[in-house]
Amino acid sequence: MSDPRHTTTRRADVVVSGMGLVTPVGSSADEVMAAMCDGRSGLVRPDPDGPLAGSLETAGFAAPIDPTSVLPAPETRLVDRYIVMAMRAAADALADAGIEVGRDVDPYRIGVILSGNGGLATLEAQVVLRTQRGRLGVSPYLLPAMLPNMSAARVAIRHGIRGYSSSISTACAAGAQSVGEGLRLLRADEADVVVVGCSEAPLFPTLVDTFGNARALARGWGDDPTGASRPFDRRRNGLVLGEGAGVLVLERAEHADARGAAGYADVLGWGATNDAHHPTTPRPDGAGAAACMRLALRSAGVGPDDIGYVNAHGTSTRLGDRAEALAIREVFGEQAPPVSSTKAVTGHLLGASGVVESAVSVLALRRGLLPPTHNLDDPDPACELDHVRKGPRAAPGISHVMSNSFGFGGHNISLVYGLPSTRLARAV
């Protein structure tokens, strides 16, 4: 039963009308969901002769992308991989939504918010070149190759998007926050469509080594890379880095209806808080995350009992998983909904995780099938929840889902999605 104090009859006004994914387990909705549900892990050992040898035991690598598929050939050498992945995911999301700028939406009424850490691998390579060749070795194109806003800028240039454009830097919460800010823009009637998402390419030596030296990476799994990420499990001992991108097309429901577009789900609400506790570790009691989830429920106009599934941030770290479990129990009580973390399959895609996991949450909602937390063989009693594990769980009656993302700096973002209320609903 819904709590009437949190229930509203207001028709949802924003829909997810398209999605584009670049992940270690595929780039289509069917591929990604099949991997999540079947346990086809994207975690592998790095090339023993490559630059990451000795720096980490396992990682999630996305498939190579031909940069000429999204950029003119002369410009492909001027961008970081994170931009190429963002452009690929954005192009796929717009195509999935059936949107051509200028035909289906006014160029000044479509925005783009694409976030992340930027092209740090390109920066590292340029530092090496400067050391080797002096100041003249530095490319004049370094800034447009590496700045965090350049994925949004490149997507805007390619597709003729002339409305609001931005990039958010809130670490692992950046992608989810992009969704929330897109929702805010649409509800303020500052746009009809917003392309939101995040792209991350963190698999280069310096960034990997800082995670490793901070003892944040899973270790002791060199012989079994697919078992390294194990959210909420007793044997978890760190996260596994992955690369990828996720992009959603958010659209005002009236606009989608007017062009006869089908939606995957409604974006109902979001919450944002800060732990104000520590630069890297979460509040042990999960209070900031709990407050964030409550804000998201209030924003969505639903109560705790309405949520049928929570896609957890669940990074496989000792402190993070425990704090999130405490927060979920605090918000939802003893009857907390089923919970899973899909990072055991993809690895932690940093800011991109929140968008990929939003897509997974939406697909789980539409299909009535919840993906499990793989490698959750022995649940930690400190993380006691209704874990979906050892295979997917049928959930045909759910109508709302929540997706959590938490980042360094204490940034917390929760998103709530509901079954589509627009005239048309996509077949999934």
Short mmCIF file of C-alpha atoms in Angstrom, two decimals:
data_model
loop_
_atom_site.label_atom_id
_atom_site.label_comp_id
_atom_site.label_asym_id
_atom_site.label_seq_id
_atom_site.Cartn_x
_atom_site.Cartn_y
_atom_site.Cartn_z
CA MET A 1 0.00 0.00 0.00
CA SER A 2 1.19 3.51 -0.79
CA ASP A 3 1.55 6.06 1.99
CA PRO A 4 -1.16 8.64 1.08
CA ARG A 5 1.00 11.43 2.45
CA HIS A 6 3.46 10.81 -0.36
CA THR A 7 1.08 9.89 -3.17
CA THR A 8 0.06 12.22 -5.97
CA THR A 9 -2.30 11.84 -8.89
CA ARG A 10 -0.26 14.31 -10.97
CA ARG A 11 0.57 12.81 -14.33
CA ALA A 12 4.28 12.23 -14.74
CA ASP A 13 5.66 14.89 -17.05
CA VAL A 14 9.06 13.58 -18.15
CA VAL A 15 9.83 10.32 -19.94
CA VAL A 16 12.92 8.38 -20.96
CA SER A 17 12.45 8.18 -24.71
CA GLY A 18 15.86 6.83 -25.73
CA MET A 19 19.00 5.22 -24.38
CA GLY A 20 22.52 4.54 -25.59
CA LEU A 21 25.04 2.35 -23.78
CA VAL A 22 28.74 1.56 -24.07
CA THR A 23 29.72 -1.03 -21.45
CA PRO A 24 32.10 -3.94 -20.87
CA VAL A 25 29.18 -6.31 -21.54
CA GLY A 26 27.73 -4.78 -24.69
CA SER A 27 26.13 -1.74 -26.22
CA SER A 28 22.48 -2.68 -26.66
CA ALA A 29 19.77 -2.93 -24.04
CA ASP A 30 19.29 -6.63 -24.79
CA GLU A 31 23.01 -7.40 -24.53
CA VAL A 32 23.42 -5.53 -21.26
CA MET A 33 20.34 -7.00 -19.60
CA ALA A 34 21.21 -10.51 -20.74
CA ALA A 35 24.66 -10.15 -19.21
CA MET A 36 23.20 -8.79 -15.97
CA CYS A 37 20.68 -11.58 -15.65
CA ASP A 38 22.82 -14.46 -16.91
CA GLY A 39 26.03 -13.56 -15.13
CA ARG A 40 28.14 -12.94 -18.21
CA SER A 41 30.88 -10.88 -16.63
CA GLY A 42 32.79 -8.19 -18.49
CA LEU A 43 35.72 -8.30 -16.07
CA VAL A 44 39.01 -9.59 -17.46
CA ARG A 45 42.72 -9.49 -16.78
CA PRO A 46 44.56 -6.62 -18.46
CA ASP A 47 47.02 -7.36 -21.25
CA PRO A 48 50.18 -8.70 -19.54
CA ASP A 49 52.27 -6.73 -22.03
CA GLY A 50 50.17 -3.57 -21.84
CA PRO A 51 50.56 -0.37 -19.83
CA LEU A 52 48.29 -1.58 -17.01
CA ALA A 53 50.25 -4.78 -16.32
CA GLY A 54 51.15 -4.90 -12.66
CA SER A 55 48.86 -2.01 -11.76
CA LEU A 56 45.62 -3.94 -11.41
CA GLU A 57 44.45 -7.54 -11.56
CA THR A 58 41.15 -7.12 -13.34
CA ALA A 59 39.10 -4.45 -15.11
CA GLY A 60 36.08 -3.93 -17.32
CA PHE A 61 37.04 -2.87 -20.85
CA ALA A 62 34.43 -1.69 -23.34
CA ALA A 63 34.78 -2.83 -26.94
CA PRO A 64 36.82 -0.57 -29.22
CA ILE A 65 34.83 2.04 -31.13
CA ASP A 66 35.77 3.25 -34.59
CA PRO A 67 36.06 7.02 -33.97
CA THR A 68 35.21 7.73 -37.61
CA SER A 69 31.70 6.48 -36.83
CA VAL A 70 31.10 9.67 -34.82
CA LEU A 71 33.74 12.13 -36.06
CA PRO A 72 35.32 13.24 -39.33
CA ALA A 73 38.55 11.30 -39.84
CA PRO A 74 40.88 14.34 -39.47
CA GLU A 75 39.42 15.08 -36.02
CA THR A 76 39.66 11.62 -34.52
CA ARG A 77 43.22 12.18 -33.30
CA LEU A 78 42.10 15.30 -31.41
CA VAL A 79 39.80 13.64 -28.88
CA ASP A 80 40.14 11.41 -25.87
CA ARG A 81 38.44 8.01 -25.76
CA TYR A 82 35.92 9.32 -23.24
CA ILE A 83 34.60 11.71 -25.93
CA VAL A 84 34.31 8.97 -28.53
CA MET A 85 32.32 6.77 -26.13
CA ALA A 86 30.05 9.68 -25.18
CA MET A 87 29.41 10.54 -28.82
CA ARG A 88 28.63 6.93 -29.68
CA ALA A 89 26.20 6.55 -26.77
CA ALA A 90 24.54 9.91 -27.50
CA ALA A 91 24.08 9.12 -31.20
CA ASP A 92 22.56 5.75 -30.31
CA ALA A 93 20.26 7.32 -27.71
CA LEU A 94 18.97 9.97 -30.11
CA ALA A 95 18.42 7.36 -32.81
CA ASP A 96 16.63 5.15 -30.29
CA ALA A 97 14.38 8.07 -29.38
CA GLY A 98 13.73 8.79 -33.04
CA ILE A 99 14.90 12.38 -32.67
CA GLU A 100 16.60 14.41 -35.36
CA VAL A 101 17.36 17.92 -34.17
CA GLY A 102 15.59 20.51 -36.33
CA ARG A 103 13.02 17.98 -37.52
CA ASP A 104 11.64 16.59 -34.26
CA VAL A 105 12.72 19.32 -31.85
CA ASP A 106 13.69 22.98 -32.07
CA PRO A 107 17.51 23.22 -31.82
CA TYR A 108 17.11 25.80 -29.03
CA ARG A 109 14.68 23.58 -27.09
CA ILE A 110 17.02 20.62 -26.72
CA GLY A 111 19.85 20.58 -24.19
CA VAL A 112 22.77 18.34 -23.38
CA ILE A 113 24.32 17.49 -20.01
CA LEU A 114 27.20 15.04 -20.36
CA SER A 115 29.48 14.61 -17.40
CA GLY A 116 32.56 12.82 -16.10
CA ASN A 117 36.19 13.27 -15.22
CA GLY A 118 37.32 14.22 -18.71
CA GLY A 119 40.25 13.05 -20.80
CA LEU A 120 42.79 12.38 -18.08
CA ALA A 121 44.53 9.70 -20.13
CA THR A 122 45.24 12.32 -22.80
CA LEU A 123 46.60 14.66 -20.13
CA GLU A 124 48.89 11.92 -18.83
CA ALA A 125 50.20 11.24 -22.34
CA GLN A 126 50.88 14.93 -22.89
CA VAL A 127 52.80 15.22 -19.62
CA VAL A 128 55.01 12.37 -20.79
CA LEU A 129 55.57 14.08 -24.15
CA ARG A 130 56.49 17.34 -22.49
CA THR A 131 58.99 15.52 -20.30
CA GLN A 132 60.51 13.87 -23.35
CA ARG A 133 60.39 16.72 -25.88
CA GLY A 134 60.05 19.93 -23.91
CA ARG A 135 57.29 22.51 -24.12
CA LEU A 136 56.96 22.27 -27.90
CA GLY A 137 55.93 18.64 -27.47
CA VAL A 138 52.60 19.71 -25.96
CA SER A 139 49.70 19.58 -28.39
CA PRO A 140 47.79 22.83 -28.98
CA TYR A 141 44.69 20.65 -29.03
CA LEU A 142 45.15 19.33 -25.49
CA LEU A 143 42.31 21.29 -23.90
CA PRO A 144 39.54 20.37 -26.38
CA ALA A 145 40.72 16.76 -26.12
CA MET A 146 40.55 16.51 -22.34
CA LEU A 147 38.22 19.10 -20.75
CA PRO A 148 35.23 17.47 -19.00
CA ASN A 149 32.73 19.63 -20.91
CA MET A 150 33.99 18.54 -24.31
CA SER A 151 31.78 15.47 -24.57
CA ALA A 152 28.74 17.74 -24.26
CA ALA A 153 30.29 20.23 -26.69
CA ARG A 154 31.12 17.58 -29.29
CA VAL A 155 27.65 16.05 -29.09
CA ALA A 156 26.10 19.49 -29.46
CA ILE A 157 28.26 20.24 -32.49
CA ARG A 158 27.51 16.94 -34.19
CA HIS A 159 23.76 17.07 -33.68
CA GLY A 160 23.14 20.82 -33.85
CA ILE A 161 22.00 21.13 -30.23
CA ARG A 162 21.85 24.85 -29.44
CA GLY A 163 20.07 24.87 -26.09
CA TYR A 164 21.38 24.45 -22.56
CA SER A 165 24.74 22.67 -22.41
CA SER A 166 26.69 21.63 -19.34
CA SER A 167 28.95 19.10 -17.65
CA ILE A 168 28.82 18.03 -14.00
CA SER A 169 31.80 16.90 -11.96
CA THR A 170 30.61 15.10 -8.85
CA ALA A 171 32.78 11.99 -9.15
CA CYS A 172 30.78 8.75 -9.20
CA ALA A 173 27.50 10.63 -8.75
CA ALA A 174 28.02 12.76 -11.90
CA GLY A 175 25.98 10.70 -14.35
CA ALA A 176 23.02 10.30 -12.02
CA GLN A 177 23.13 14.00 -11.18
CA SER A 178 23.03 14.77 -14.91
CA VAL A 179 19.71 12.91 -15.08
CA GLY A 180 18.37 14.90 -12.14
CA GLU A 181 19.46 18.23 -13.59
CA GLY A 182 17.91 17.27 -16.93
CA LEU A 183 14.65 16.57 -15.12
CA ARG A 184 14.89 19.99 -13.47
CA LEU A 185 15.35 21.74 -16.84
CA LEU A 186 12.37 19.99 -18.38
CA ARG A 187 10.07 20.67 -15.45
CA ALA A 188 11.09 24.33 -15.57
CA ASP A 189 10.01 24.34 -19.25
CA GLU A 190 13.49 25.44 -20.32
CA ALA A 191 13.68 22.61 -22.85
CA ASP A 192 11.54 19.96 -24.52
CA VAL A 193 14.32 17.37 -24.72
CA VAL A 194 17.58 16.94 -22.80
CA VAL A 195 20.36 14.48 -23.64
CA VAL A 196 21.86 13.41 -20.30
CA GLY A 197 24.63 11.04 -19.34
CA CYS A 198 28.25 10.44 -18.56
CA SER A 199 31.34 8.87 -20.09
CA GLU A 200 34.44 7.63 -18.28
CA ALA A 201 37.75 6.28 -19.58
CA PRO A 202 39.76 5.68 -16.37
CA LEU A 203 41.87 2.72 -17.46
CA PHE A 204 45.29 4.34 -17.74
CA PRO A 205 48.30 3.94 -15.42
CA THR A 206 48.24 7.03 -13.20
CA LEU A 207 44.56 6.86 -12.25
CA VAL A 208 44.70 3.10 -11.77
CA ASP A 209 47.77 3.46 -9.57
CA THR A 210 46.20 6.07 -7.31
CA PHE A 211 43.24 3.74 -6.69
CA GLY A 212 45.65 0.88 -6.10
CA ASN A 213 47.90 2.80 -3.72
CA ALA A 214 44.81 3.88 -1.80
CA ARG A 215 43.97 0.17 -1.41
CA ALA A 216 40.60 0.74 -3.05
CA LEU A 217 40.94 -1.94 -5.74
CA ALA A 218 39.93 -5.58 -5.32
CA ARG A 219 42.98 -7.76 -4.80
CA GLY A 220 43.74 -11.45 -4.58
CA TRP A 221 41.56 -12.33 -7.58
CA GLY A 222 44.18 -12.58 -10.29
CA ASP A 223 43.22 -16.17 -11.09
CA ASP A 224 39.51 -15.37 -11.18
CA PRO A 225 38.93 -11.85 -12.53
CA THR A 226 35.18 -12.41 -12.82
CA GLY A 227 34.95 -12.96 -9.07
CA ALA A 228 36.75 -9.79 -8.01
CA SER A 229 33.72 -7.51 -7.67
CA ARG A 230 31.32 -8.90 -5.07
CA PRO A 231 29.04 -6.22 -3.59
CA PHE A 232 27.65 -6.95 -0.12
CA ASP A 233 29.58 -10.24 0.11
CA ARG A 234 31.73 -11.11 3.14
CA ARG A 235 34.77 -11.58 0.89
CA ARG A 236 34.58 -8.21 -0.85
CA ASN A 237 37.78 -6.23 -0.56
CA GLY A 238 37.59 -3.45 -3.11
CA LEU A 239 36.13 -2.18 -6.34
CA VAL A 240 36.97 -3.09 -9.92
CA LEU A 241 37.41 -0.23 -12.38
CA GLY A 242 35.59 -0.25 -15.68
CA GLU A 243 35.10 2.09 -18.62
CA GLY A 244 31.98 3.03 -20.51
CA ALA A 245 29.26 5.54 -21.21
CA GLY A 246 25.54 5.84 -20.69
CA VAL A 247 23.19 8.37 -22.26
CA LEU A 248 19.44 8.83 -21.80
CA VAL A 249 17.14 11.06 -23.80
CA LEU A 250 14.70 12.77 -21.43
CA GLU A 251 11.65 14.39 -22.94
CA ARG A 252 8.60 16.29 -21.74
CA ALA A 253 5.71 13.88 -21.94
CA GLU A 254 3.58 16.31 -23.93
CA HIS A 255 6.36 16.67 -26.49
CA ALA A 256 6.79 12.91 -26.78
CA ASP A 257 3.03 12.42 -27.15
CA ALA A 258 2.82 15.10 -29.81
CA ARG A 259 5.33 13.32 -32.01
CA GLY A 260 3.88 9.89 -31.28
CA ALA A 261 6.98 8.70 -29.43
CA ALA A 262 6.93 5.77 -27.03
CA GLY A 263 8.67 6.01 -23.67
CA TYR A 264 10.58 3.47 -21.65
CA ALA A 265 9.61 4.95 -18.29
CA ASP A 266 8.71 8.14 -16.47
CA VAL A 267 11.39 10.04 -14.57
CA LEU A 268 9.46 10.83 -11.41
CA GLY A 269 11.91 12.45 -9.03
CA TRP A 270 15.38 12.73 -7.58
CA GLY A 271 17.23 13.64 -4.43
CA ALA A 272 20.68 15.12 -3.83
CA THR A 273 22.56 15.47 -0.53
CA ASN A 274 26.12 15.63 0.75
CA ASP A 275 27.53 13.58 3.62
CA ALA A 276 29.74 16.50 4.74
CA HIS A 277 31.91 13.83 6.36
CA HIS A 278 35.13 12.94 4.48
CA PRO A 279 36.67 13.43 1.01
CA THR A 280 36.51 9.74 0.12
CA THR A 281 34.66 7.65 2.70
CA PRO A 282 30.90 7.74 3.29
CA ARG A 283 29.24 8.49 6.59
CA PRO A 284 29.35 5.15 8.44
CA ASP A 285 25.72 5.48 9.52
CA GLY A 286 24.49 6.13 5.96
CA ALA A 287 22.56 9.21 7.11
CA GLY A 288 23.35 11.28 4.02
CA ALA A 289 22.34 8.49 1.66
CA ALA A 290 19.13 7.89 3.62
CA ALA A 291 18.23 11.58 3.44
CA CYS A 292 18.90 11.51 -0.30
CA MET A 293 16.56 8.57 -0.86
CA ARG A 294 13.83 10.26 1.17
CA LEU A 295 14.17 13.41 -0.92
CA ALA A 296 13.86 11.34 -4.09
CA LEU A 297 10.68 9.69 -2.82
CA ARG A 298 9.19 13.07 -1.92
CA SER A 299 10.20 14.54 -5.28
CA ALA A 300 8.56 11.59 -7.04
CA GLY A 301 5.39 11.82 -4.98
CA VAL A 302 5.59 8.20 -3.84
CA GLY A 303 6.17 6.41 -0.57
CA PRO A 304 8.69 3.74 0.43
CA ASP A 305 6.14 0.97 -0.13
CA ASP A 306 5.77 1.99 -3.77
CA ILE A 307 9.37 1.11 -4.66
CA GLY A 308 9.63 -2.42 -6.01
CA TYR A 309 13.39 -2.54 -6.61
CA VAL A 310 16.53 -0.63 -5.64
CA ASN A 311 19.58 -0.71 -7.89
CA ALA A 312 22.27 -0.08 -5.30
CA HIS A 313 25.46 1.88 -5.77
CA GLY A 314 27.13 -1.23 -4.29
CA THR A 315 30.78 -0.87 -5.28
CA SER A 316 32.13 -3.90 -3.37
CA THR A 317 33.99 -1.81 -0.78
CA ARG A 318 33.81 -2.64 2.92
CA LEU A 319 32.62 0.76 4.13
CA GLY A 320 30.49 1.82 1.17
CA ASP A 321 28.34 -1.28 0.93
CA ARG A 322 27.71 -1.35 4.68
CA ALA A 323 26.71 2.33 4.81
CA GLU A 324 24.35 1.96 1.86
CA ALA A 325 22.71 -1.12 3.38
CA LEU A 326 22.14 0.80 6.62
CA ALA A 327 20.62 3.67 4.66
CA ILE A 328 18.26 1.41 2.71
CA ARG A 329 17.06 -0.25 5.91
CA GLU A 330 16.60 3.16 7.53
CA VAL A 331 14.42 4.42 4.67
CA PHE A 332 12.45 1.30 3.82
CA GLY A 333 12.35 -0.57 7.14
CA GLU A 334 12.03 -4.31 7.57
CA GLN A 335 10.00 -4.62 4.36
CA ALA A 336 12.71 -3.08 2.17
CA PRO A 337 12.31 -3.89 -1.54
CA PRO A 338 14.64 -6.27 -3.40
CA VAL A 339 18.12 -4.86 -3.91
CA SER A 340 20.98 -5.65 -6.28
CA SER A 341 24.19 -4.13 -7.57
CA THR A 342 25.12 -4.73 -11.20
CA LYS A 343 28.73 -3.58 -10.78
CA ALA A 344 29.76 -7.19 -10.18
CA VAL A 345 29.29 -7.66 -13.95
CA THR A 346 30.43 -4.33 -15.40
CA GLY A 347 32.90 -3.12 -12.80
CA HIS A 348 32.63 0.42 -11.47
CA LEU A 349 32.24 2.80 -14.41
CA LEU A 350 32.66 5.78 -12.06
CA GLY A 351 30.27 8.56 -13.07
CA ALA A 352 28.90 6.58 -16.00
CA SER A 353 27.64 3.89 -13.63
CA GLY A 354 24.64 5.93 -12.55
CA VAL A 355 23.32 6.28 -16.10
CA VAL A 356 24.00 2.69 -17.13
CA GLU A 357 22.36 1.52 -13.91
CA SER A 358 19.41 3.85 -14.51
CA ALA A 359 18.94 2.18 -17.89
CA VAL A 360 19.13 -1.26 -16.24
CA SER A 361 16.62 -0.16 -13.58
CA VAL A 362 14.21 1.08 -16.24
CA LEU A 363 14.52 -2.14 -18.23
CA ALA A 364 14.02 -4.22 -15.07
CA LEU A 365 10.88 -2.20 -14.35
CA ARG A 366 9.49 -2.69 -17.84
CA ARG A 367 10.35 -6.38 -18.07
CA GLY A 368 9.38 -7.29 -14.51
CA LEU A 369 12.72 -9.03 -14.11
CA LEU A 370 15.30 -7.97 -11.52
CA PRO A 371 19.00 -8.57 -12.23
CA PRO A 372 20.94 -10.22 -9.41
CA THR A 373 24.11 -9.23 -7.58
CA HIS A 374 26.60 -11.73 -8.94
CA ASN A 375 29.29 -13.20 -6.68
CA LEU A 376 27.08 -12.59 -3.65
CA ASP A 377 27.77 -16.06 -2.29
CA ASP A 378 27.93 -15.23 1.40
CA PRO A 379 26.05 -12.02 2.27
CA ASP A 380 27.69 -9.89 4.93
CA PRO A 381 25.37 -9.76 7.98
CA ALA A 382 26.22 -6.06 8.24
CA CYS A 383 24.61 -5.64 4.80
CA GLU A 384 21.39 -7.49 5.55
CA LEU A 385 18.84 -6.75 2.83
CA ASP A 386 16.49 -8.59 0.50
CA HIS A 387 19.30 -9.31 -1.95
CA VAL A 388 18.53 -10.53 -5.44
CA ARG A 389 21.21 -13.18 -5.96
CA LYS A 390 21.89 -16.52 -7.61
CA GLY A 391 19.89 -15.57 -10.68
CA PRO A 392 17.31 -12.97 -11.72
CA ARG A 393 14.02 -12.61 -9.87
CA ALA A 394 10.63 -12.24 -11.54
CA ALA A 395 8.79 -9.14 -10.32
CA PRO A 396 5.81 -8.67 -12.63
CA GLY A 397 3.90 -6.29 -10.33
CA ILE A 398 6.44 -3.55 -9.69
CA SER A 399 5.59 -0.01 -10.73
CA HIS A 400 8.48 2.07 -9.38
CA VAL A 401 12.24 1.61 -9.01
CA MET A 402 15.08 3.57 -7.44
CA SER A 403 18.70 3.88 -8.56
CA ASN A 404 21.41 5.11 -6.17
CA SER A 405 24.76 6.73 -6.96
CA PHE A 406 27.26 8.01 -4.41
CA GLY A 407 30.56 9.75 -5.11
CA PHE A 408 33.81 10.93 -3.54
CA GLY A 409 33.24 14.18 -1.73
CA GLY A 410 30.10 12.81 -0.12
CA HIS A 411 27.84 13.41 -3.11
CA ASN A 412 24.63 11.37 -2.99
CA ILE A 413 22.07 11.08 -5.79
CA SER A 414 18.92 8.92 -5.90
CA LEU A 415 16.58 8.67 -8.88
CA VAL A 416 13.03 7.29 -9.04
CA TYR A 417 11.48 5.91 -12.23
CA GLY A 418 7.93 4.70 -12.83
CA LEU A 419 5.99 2.76 -15.44
CA PRO A 420 5.32 4.97 -18.47
CA SER A 421 2.13 7.00 -18.34
CA THR A 422 2.41 8.50 -21.80
CA ARG A 423 -0.01 7.42 -24.50
CA LEU A 424 2.52 5.02 -25.98
CA ALA A 425 4.85 2.63 -24.19
CA ARG A 426 7.85 1.06 -25.86
CA ALA A 427 8.05 -2.66 -26.33
CA VAL A 428 11.03 -3.99 -24.40
#
